[in-house]
mmCIF file of C-alpha atoms and ligand atoms in Angstrom:
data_model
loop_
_atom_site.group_PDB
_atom_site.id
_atom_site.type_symbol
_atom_site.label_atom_id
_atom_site.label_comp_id
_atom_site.label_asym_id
_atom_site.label_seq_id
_atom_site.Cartn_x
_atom_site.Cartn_y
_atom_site.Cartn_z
ATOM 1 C CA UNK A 1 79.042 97.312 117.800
ATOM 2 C CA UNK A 2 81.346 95.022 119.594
ATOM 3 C CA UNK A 3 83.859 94.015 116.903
ATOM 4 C CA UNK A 4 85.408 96.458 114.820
ATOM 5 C CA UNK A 5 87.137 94.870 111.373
ATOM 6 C CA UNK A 6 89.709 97.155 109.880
ATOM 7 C CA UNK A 7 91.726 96.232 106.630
ATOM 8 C CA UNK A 8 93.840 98.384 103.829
ATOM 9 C CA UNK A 9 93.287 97.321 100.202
ATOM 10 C CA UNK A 10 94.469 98.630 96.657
ATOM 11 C CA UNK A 11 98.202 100.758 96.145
ATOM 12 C CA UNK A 12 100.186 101.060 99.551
ATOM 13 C CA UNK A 13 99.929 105.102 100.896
ATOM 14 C CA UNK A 14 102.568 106.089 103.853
ATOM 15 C CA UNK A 15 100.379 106.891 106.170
ATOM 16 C CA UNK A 16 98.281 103.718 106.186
ATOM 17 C CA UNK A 17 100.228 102.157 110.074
ATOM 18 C CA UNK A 18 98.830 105.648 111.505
ATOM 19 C CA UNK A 19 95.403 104.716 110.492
ATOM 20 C CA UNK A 20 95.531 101.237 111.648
ATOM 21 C CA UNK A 21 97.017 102.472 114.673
ATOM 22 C CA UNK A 22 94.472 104.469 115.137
ATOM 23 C CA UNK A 23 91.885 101.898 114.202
ATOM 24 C CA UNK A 24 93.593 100.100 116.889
ATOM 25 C CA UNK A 25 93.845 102.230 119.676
ATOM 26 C CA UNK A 26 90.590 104.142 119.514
ATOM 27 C CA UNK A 27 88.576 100.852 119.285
ATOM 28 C CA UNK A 28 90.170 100.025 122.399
ATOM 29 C CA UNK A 29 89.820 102.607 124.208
ATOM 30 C CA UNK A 30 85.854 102.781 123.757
ATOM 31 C CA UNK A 31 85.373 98.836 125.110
ATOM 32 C CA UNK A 32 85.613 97.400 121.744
ATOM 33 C CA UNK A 33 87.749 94.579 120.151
ATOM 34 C CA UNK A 34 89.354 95.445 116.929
ATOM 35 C CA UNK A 35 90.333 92.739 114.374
ATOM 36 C CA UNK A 36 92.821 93.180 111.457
ATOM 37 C CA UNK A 37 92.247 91.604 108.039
ATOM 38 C CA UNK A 38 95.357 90.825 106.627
ATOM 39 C CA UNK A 39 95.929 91.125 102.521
ATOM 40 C CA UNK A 40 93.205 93.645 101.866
ATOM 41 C CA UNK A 41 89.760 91.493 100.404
ATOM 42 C CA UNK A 42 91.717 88.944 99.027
ATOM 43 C CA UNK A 43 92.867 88.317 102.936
ATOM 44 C CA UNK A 44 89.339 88.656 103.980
ATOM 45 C CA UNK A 45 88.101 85.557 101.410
ATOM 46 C CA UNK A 46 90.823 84.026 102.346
ATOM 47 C CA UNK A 47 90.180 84.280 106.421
ATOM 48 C CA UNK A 48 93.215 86.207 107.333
ATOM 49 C CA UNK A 49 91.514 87.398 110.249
ATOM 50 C CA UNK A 50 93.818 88.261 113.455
ATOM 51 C CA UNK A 51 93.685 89.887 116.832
ATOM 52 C CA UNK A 52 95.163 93.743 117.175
ATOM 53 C CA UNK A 53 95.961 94.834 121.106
ATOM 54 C CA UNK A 54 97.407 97.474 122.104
ATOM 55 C CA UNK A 55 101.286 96.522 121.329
ATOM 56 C CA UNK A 56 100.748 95.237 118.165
ATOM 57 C CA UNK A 57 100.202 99.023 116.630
ATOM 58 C CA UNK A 58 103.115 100.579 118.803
ATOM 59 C CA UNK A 59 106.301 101.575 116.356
ATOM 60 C CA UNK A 60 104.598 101.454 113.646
ATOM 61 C CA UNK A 61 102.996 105.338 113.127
ATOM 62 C CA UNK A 62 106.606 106.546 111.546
ATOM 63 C CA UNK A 63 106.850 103.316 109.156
ATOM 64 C CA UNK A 64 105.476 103.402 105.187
ATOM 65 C CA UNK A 65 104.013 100.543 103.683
ATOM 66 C CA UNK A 66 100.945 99.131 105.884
ATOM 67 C CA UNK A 67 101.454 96.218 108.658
ATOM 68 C CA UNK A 68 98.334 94.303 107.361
ATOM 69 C CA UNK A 69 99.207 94.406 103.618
ATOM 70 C CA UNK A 70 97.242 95.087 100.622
ATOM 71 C CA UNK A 71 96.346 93.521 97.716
ATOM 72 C CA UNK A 72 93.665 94.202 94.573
ATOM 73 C CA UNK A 73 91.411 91.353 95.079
ATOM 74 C CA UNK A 74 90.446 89.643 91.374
ATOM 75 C CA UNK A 75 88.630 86.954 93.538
ATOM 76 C CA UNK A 76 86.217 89.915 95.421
ATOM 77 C CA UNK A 77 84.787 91.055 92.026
ATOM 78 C CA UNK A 78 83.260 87.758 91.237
ATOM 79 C CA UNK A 79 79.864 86.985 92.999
ATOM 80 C CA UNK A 80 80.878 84.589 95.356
ATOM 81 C CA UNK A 81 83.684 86.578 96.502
ATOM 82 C CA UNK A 82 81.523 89.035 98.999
ATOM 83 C CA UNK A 83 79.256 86.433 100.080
ATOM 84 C CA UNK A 84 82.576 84.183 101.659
ATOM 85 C CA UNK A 85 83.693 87.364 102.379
ATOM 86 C CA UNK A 86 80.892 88.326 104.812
ATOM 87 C CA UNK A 87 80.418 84.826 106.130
ATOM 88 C CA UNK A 88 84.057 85.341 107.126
ATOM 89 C CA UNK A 89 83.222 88.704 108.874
ATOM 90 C CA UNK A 90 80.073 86.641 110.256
ATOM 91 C CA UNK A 91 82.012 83.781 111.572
ATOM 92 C CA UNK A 92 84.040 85.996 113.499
ATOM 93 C CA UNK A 93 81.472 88.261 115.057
ATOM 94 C CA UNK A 94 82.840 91.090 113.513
ATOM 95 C CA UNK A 95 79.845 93.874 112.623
ATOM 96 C CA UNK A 96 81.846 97.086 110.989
ATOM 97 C CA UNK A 97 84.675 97.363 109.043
ATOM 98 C CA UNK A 98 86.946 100.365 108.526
ATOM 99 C CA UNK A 99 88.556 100.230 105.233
ATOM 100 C CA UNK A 100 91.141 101.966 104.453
ATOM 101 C CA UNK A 101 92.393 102.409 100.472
ATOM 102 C CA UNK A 102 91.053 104.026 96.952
ATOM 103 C CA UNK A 103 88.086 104.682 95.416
ATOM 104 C CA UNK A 104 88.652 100.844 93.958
ATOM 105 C CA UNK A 105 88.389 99.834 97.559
ATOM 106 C CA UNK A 106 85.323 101.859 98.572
ATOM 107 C CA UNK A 107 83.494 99.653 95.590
ATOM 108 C CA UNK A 108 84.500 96.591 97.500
ATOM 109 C CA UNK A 109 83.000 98.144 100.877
ATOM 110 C CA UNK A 110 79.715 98.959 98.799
ATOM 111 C CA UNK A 111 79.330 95.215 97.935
ATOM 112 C CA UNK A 112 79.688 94.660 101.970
ATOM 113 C CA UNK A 113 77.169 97.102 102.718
ATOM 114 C CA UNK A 114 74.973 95.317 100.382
ATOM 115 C CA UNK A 115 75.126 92.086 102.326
ATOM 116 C CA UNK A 116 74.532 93.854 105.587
ATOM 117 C CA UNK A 117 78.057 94.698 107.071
ATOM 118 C CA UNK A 118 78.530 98.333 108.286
ATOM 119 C CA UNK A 119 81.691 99.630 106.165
ATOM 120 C CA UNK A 120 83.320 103.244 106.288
ATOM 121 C CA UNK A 121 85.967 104.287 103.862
ATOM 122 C CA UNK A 122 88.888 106.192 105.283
ATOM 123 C CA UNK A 123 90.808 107.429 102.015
ATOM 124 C CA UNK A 124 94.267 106.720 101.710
ATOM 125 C CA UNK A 125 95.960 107.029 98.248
ATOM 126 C CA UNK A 126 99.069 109.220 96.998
ATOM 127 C CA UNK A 127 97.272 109.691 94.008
ATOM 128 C CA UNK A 128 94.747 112.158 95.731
ATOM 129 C CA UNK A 129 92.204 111.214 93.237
ATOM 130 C CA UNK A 130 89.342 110.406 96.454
ATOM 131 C CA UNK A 131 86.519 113.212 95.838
ATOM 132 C CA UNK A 132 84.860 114.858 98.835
ATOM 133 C CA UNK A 133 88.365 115.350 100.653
ATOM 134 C CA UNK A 134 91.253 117.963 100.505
ATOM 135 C CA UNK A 135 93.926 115.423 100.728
ATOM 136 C CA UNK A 136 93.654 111.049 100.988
ATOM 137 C CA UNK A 137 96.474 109.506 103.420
ATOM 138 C CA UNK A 138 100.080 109.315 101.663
ATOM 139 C CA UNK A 139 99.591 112.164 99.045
ATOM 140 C CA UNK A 140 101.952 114.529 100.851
ATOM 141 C CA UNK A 141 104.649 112.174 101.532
ATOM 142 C CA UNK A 142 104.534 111.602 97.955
ATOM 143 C CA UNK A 143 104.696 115.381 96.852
ATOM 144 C CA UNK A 144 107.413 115.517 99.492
ATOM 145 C CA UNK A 145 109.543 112.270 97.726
ATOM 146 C CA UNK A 146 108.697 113.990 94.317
ATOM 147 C CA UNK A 147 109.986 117.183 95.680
ATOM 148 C CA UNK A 148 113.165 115.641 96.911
ATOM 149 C CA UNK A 149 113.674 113.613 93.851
ATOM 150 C CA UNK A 150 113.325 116.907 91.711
ATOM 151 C CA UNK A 151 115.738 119.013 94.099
ATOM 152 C CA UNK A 152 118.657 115.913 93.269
ATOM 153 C CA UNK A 153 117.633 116.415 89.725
ATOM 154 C CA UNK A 154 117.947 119.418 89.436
ATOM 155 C CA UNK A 155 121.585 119.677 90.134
ATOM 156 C CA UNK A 156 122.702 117.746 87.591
ATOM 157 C CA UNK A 157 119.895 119.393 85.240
ATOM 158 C CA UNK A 158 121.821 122.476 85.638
ATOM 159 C CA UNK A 159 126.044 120.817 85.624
ATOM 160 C CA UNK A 160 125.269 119.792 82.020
ATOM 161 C CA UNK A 161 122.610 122.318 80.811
ATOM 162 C CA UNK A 162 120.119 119.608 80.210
ATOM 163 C CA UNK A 163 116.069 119.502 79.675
ATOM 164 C CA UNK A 164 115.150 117.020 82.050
ATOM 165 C CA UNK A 165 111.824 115.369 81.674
ATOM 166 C CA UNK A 166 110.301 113.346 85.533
ATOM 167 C CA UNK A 167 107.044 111.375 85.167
ATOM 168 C CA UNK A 168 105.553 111.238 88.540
ATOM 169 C CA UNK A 169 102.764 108.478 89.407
ATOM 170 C CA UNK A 170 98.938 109.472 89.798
ATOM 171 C CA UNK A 171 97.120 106.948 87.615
ATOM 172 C CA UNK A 172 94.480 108.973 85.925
ATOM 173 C CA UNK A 173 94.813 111.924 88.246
ATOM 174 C CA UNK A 174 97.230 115.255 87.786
ATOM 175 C CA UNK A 175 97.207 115.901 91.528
ATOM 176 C CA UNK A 176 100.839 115.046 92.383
ATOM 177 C CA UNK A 177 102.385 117.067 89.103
ATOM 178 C CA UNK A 178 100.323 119.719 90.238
ATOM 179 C CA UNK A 179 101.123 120.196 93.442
ATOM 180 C CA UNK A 180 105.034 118.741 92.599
ATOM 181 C CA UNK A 181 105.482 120.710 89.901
ATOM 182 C CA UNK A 182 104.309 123.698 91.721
ATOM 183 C CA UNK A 183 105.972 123.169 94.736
ATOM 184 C CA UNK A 184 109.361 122.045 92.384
ATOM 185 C CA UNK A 185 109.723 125.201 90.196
ATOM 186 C CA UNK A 186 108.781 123.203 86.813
ATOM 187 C CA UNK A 187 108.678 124.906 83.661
ATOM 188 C CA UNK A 188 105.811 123.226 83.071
ATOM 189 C CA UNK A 189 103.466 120.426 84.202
ATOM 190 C CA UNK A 190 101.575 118.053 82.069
ATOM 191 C CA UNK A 191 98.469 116.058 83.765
ATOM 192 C CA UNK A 192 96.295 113.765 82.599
ATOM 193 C CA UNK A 193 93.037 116.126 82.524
ATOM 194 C CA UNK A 194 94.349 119.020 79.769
ATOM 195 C CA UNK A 195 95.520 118.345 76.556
ATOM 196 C CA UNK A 196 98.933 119.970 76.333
ATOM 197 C CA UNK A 197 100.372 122.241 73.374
ATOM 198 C CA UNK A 198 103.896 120.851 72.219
ATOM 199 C CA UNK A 199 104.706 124.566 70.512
ATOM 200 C CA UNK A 200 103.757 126.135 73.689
ATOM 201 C CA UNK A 201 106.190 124.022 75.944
ATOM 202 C CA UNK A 202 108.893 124.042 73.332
ATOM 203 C CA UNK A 203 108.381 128.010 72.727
ATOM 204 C CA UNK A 204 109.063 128.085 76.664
ATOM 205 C CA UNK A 205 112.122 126.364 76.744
ATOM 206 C CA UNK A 206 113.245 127.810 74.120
ATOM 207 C CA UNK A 207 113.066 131.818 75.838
ATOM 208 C CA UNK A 208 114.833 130.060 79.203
ATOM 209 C CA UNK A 209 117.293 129.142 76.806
ATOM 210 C CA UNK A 210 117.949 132.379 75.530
ATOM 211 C CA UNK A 211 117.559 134.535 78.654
ATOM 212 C CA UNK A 212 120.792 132.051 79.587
ATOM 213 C CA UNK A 213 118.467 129.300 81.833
ATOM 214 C CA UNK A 214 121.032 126.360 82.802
ATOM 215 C CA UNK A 215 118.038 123.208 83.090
ATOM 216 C CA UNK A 216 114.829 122.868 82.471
ATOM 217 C CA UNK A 217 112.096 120.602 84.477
ATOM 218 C CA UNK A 218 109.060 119.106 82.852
ATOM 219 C CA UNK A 219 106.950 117.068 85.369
ATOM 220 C CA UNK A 220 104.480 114.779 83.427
ATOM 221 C CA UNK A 221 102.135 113.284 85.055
ATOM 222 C CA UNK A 222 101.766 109.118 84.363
ATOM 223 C CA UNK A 223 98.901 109.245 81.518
ATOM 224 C CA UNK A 224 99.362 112.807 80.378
ATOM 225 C CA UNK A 225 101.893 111.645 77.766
ATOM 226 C CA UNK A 226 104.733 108.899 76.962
ATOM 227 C CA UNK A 227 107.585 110.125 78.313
ATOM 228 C CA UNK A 228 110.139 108.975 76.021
ATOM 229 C CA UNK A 229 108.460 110.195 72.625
ATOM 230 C CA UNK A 230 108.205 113.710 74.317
ATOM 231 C CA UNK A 231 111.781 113.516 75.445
ATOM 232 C CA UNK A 232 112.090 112.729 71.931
ATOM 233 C CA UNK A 233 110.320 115.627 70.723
ATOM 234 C CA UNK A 234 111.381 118.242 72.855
ATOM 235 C CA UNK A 235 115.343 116.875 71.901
ATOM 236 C CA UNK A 236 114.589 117.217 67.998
ATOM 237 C CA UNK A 237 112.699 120.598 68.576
ATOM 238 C CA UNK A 238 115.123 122.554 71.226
ATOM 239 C CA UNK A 239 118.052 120.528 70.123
ATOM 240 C CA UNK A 240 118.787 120.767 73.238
ATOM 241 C CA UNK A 241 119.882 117.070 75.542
ATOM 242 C CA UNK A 242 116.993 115.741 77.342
ATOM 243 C CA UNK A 243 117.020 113.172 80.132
ATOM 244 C CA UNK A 244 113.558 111.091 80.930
ATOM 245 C CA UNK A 245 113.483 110.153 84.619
ATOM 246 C CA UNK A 246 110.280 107.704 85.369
ATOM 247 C CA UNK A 247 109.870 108.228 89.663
ATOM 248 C CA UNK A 248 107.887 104.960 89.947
ATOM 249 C CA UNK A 249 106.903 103.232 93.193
ATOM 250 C CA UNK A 250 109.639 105.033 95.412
ATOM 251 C CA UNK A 251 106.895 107.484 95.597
ATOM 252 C CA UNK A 252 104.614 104.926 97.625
ATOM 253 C CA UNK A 253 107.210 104.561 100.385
ATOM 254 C CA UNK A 254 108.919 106.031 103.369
ATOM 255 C CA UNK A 255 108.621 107.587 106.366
ATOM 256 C CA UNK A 256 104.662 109.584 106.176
ATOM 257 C CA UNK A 257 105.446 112.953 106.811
ATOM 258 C CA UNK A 258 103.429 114.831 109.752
ATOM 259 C CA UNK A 259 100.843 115.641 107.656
ATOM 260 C CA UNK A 260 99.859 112.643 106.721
ATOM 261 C CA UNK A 261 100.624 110.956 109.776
ATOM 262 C CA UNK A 262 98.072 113.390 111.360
ATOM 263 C CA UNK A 263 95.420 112.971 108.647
ATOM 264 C CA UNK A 264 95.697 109.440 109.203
ATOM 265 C CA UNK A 265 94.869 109.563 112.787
ATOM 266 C CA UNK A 266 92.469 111.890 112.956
ATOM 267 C CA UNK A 267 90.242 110.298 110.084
ATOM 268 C CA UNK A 268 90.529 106.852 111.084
ATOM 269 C CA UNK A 269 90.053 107.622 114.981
ATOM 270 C CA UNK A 270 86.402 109.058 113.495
ATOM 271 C CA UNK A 271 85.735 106.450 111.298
ATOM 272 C CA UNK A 272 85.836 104.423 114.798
ATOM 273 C CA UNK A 273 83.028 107.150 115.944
ATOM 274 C CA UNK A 274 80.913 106.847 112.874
ATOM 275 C CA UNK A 275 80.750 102.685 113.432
ATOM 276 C CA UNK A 276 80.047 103.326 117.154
ATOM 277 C CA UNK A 277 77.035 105.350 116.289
ATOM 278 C CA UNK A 278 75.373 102.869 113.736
ATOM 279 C CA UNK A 279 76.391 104.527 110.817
ATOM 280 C CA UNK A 280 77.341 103.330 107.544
ATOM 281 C CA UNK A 281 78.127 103.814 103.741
ATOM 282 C CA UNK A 282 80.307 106.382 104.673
ATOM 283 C CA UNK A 283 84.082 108.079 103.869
ATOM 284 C CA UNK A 284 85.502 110.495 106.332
ATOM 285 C CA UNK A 285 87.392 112.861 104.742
ATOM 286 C CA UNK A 286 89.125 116.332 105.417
ATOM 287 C CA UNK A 287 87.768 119.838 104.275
ATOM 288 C CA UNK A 288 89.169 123.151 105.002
ATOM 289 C CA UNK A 289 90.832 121.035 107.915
ATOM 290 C CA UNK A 290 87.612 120.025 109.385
ATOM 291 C CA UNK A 291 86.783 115.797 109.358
ATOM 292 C CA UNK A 292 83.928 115.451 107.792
ATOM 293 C CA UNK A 293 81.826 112.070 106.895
ATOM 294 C CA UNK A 294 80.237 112.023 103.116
ATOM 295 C CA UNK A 295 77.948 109.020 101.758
ATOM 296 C CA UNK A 296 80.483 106.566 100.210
ATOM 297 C CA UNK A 297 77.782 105.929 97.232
ATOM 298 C CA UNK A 298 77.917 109.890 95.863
ATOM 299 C CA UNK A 299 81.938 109.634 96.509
ATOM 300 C CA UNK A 300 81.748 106.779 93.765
ATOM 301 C CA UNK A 301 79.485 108.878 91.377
ATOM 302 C CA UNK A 302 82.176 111.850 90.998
ATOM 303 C CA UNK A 303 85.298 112.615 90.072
ATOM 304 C CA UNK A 304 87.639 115.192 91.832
ATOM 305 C CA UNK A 305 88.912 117.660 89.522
ATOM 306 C CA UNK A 306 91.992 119.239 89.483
ATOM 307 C CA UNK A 307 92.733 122.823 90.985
ATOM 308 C CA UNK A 308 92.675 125.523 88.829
ATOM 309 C CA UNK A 309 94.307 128.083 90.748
ATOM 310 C CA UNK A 310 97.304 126.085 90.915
ATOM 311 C CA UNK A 311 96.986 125.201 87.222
ATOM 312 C CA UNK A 312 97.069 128.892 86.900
ATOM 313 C CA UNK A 313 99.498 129.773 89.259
ATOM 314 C CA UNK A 314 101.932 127.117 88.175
ATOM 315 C CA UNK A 315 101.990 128.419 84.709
ATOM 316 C CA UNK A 316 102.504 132.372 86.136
ATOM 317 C CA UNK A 317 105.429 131.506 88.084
ATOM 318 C CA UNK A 318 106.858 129.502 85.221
ATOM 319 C CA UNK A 319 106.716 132.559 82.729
HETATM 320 O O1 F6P B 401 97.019 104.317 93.007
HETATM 321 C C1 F6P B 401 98.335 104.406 93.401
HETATM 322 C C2 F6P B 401 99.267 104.066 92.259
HETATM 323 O O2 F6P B 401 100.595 104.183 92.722
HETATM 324 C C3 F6P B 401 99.067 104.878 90.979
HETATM 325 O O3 F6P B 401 99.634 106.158 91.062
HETATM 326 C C4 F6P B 401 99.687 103.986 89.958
HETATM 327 O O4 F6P B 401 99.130 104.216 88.674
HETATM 328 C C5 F6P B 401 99.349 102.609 90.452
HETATM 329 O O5 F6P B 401 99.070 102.732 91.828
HETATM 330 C C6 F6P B 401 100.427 101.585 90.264
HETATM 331 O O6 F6P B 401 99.945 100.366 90.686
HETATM 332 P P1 F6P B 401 100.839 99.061 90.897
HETATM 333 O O7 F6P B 401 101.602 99.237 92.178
HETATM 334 O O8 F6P B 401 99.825 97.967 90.985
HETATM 335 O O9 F6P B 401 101.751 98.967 89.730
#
């Protein structure tokens, strides 16, 4: 291993300059010469291959977003798209790739791996959706910007005695209204995963209401229901004013927090050790706050599921 490709592809995560940073800087510091593909695979079809030294990853482990932008490649699911791909990678001398992004993103490395280049995944989505690890890069900056967003919402929630209704991102996932709506005090949480009982929230709200409750939160997770028709329902059922609040992408930005700033760093930096040793097909991920490396093909063939004891916790607390 000589050249070491790194690239981040799919949604933005905070957290994803720590990785390349570390990409960066632990490449270097072992002898080898690490390349940045710019634009995620669409860059990497398109030859947007460029040097990284040492300086060009400095000021950059605070900052959201990701310095080599991202992109969902179209032109990388059609057949020629990995074969210009790896003549790319070829052309350049470049033998592993770290690639850092979603479980749409690990497909993309598979495909590499097929044609010969060594790939490892490094997981980095705020949906937290990325089996095999306790947290991807960028979820905890979102909970933290959900958290935040709920805490201003609140305020007002409670000056005008309103239900207020936040749909938080997490495409098909209920991690961040989990952990959000945990973390946030909701009266209840809505994801994706359960089917949801209309009476049951409503007969909720209604008791706060009676024991003299001021607001009401309902996190929804994107997926789990349309937002406005529940606002809709709950309004016509509590008769009671309801607000609908959609979070949207300022939930991909902003400063990563030290969590993920550390996750980032520590996974990528071993991503760097599992190309050194001739490994590949691989994600490194983080369990019980150990990195670990899994096969990137059985990461593909599951699905993470969401907690249970915070499903059941959430709904104790919210009595
Ligand atoms: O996967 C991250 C994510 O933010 C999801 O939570 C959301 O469904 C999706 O990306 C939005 O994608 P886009 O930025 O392409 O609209």
């Amino acid at each position: 291993m000589r050249r070491i490709g790194v690239l981040t592809s799919g949604g933005d995560a905070p957290g994803m300059n720590a990785a390349i940073r570390a990409v960066v800087r632990k490449s270097i510091y072992h002898g080898l010469e690490p390349k940045g593909i710019r634009r995620g695979f669409s860059g990497l079809i398109a030859n947007e291959i460029i040097s990284l030294g040492l300086g060009s990853v400095a000021d950059i482990i605070h900052r959201g977003g990701t310095i080599l932008r991202t992109a969902r490649s179209a032109e990388f699911m059609t057949p020629e798209g990995p074969l210009i791909a790896v003549e790319n990678l070829q052309n350049a001398g470049i033998d592993g790739v770290v690639i850092i992004g979603g479980d749409g993103s690990f497909r993309g490395a598979l495909k590499l791996a097929e044609l010969g280049i060594k790939v490892v995944g490094v997981p980095a989505s705020i949906d937290n959706d990325i089996p095999c690890t306790d947290y991807s890069i960028g979820f905890d900056t979102a909970v933290n910007t959900v958290i935040d967003a709920i805490n201003k919402i609140r305020d007002t929630a409670t000056s005008h005695e309103r239900i207020f209704i936040i749909e938080v991102m997490g495409h098909r996932s209920g991690h961040i209204a989990l952990d959000a709506g945990l973390a946030g005090g909701a009266e209840s949480i809505l994801i994706p995963e359960l089917p949801y009982d209309l009476e049951e929230i409503v007969a909720k709200l209604r008791r706060g209401q009676a024991r003299g409750k001021l607001h009401s939160i309902l996190v929804v997770a994107e997926g789990a229901a349309n937002v406005f028709e529940l606002g809709n329902q709950i309004r016509e059922m509590t008769e009671m004013e309801t607000r609908v609040t959609i979070l949207g992408h300022i939930q991909r930005g902003g400063p990563p927090t030290a969590m993920d700033r550390l996750l980032a760093s520590r996974m990528a930096a071993h991503a760097v050790d599992v190309l050194r040793q001739g490994d590949t097909r691989k994600m490194v991920g983080m369990k019980a706050g150990q990195i670990e490396t899994w096969d990137l093909d059985s990461i593909l063939h599951s699905r993470k599921q969401p907690d249970r004891d915070i499903i059941d916790l959430a709904s104790i607390l919210a009595i």
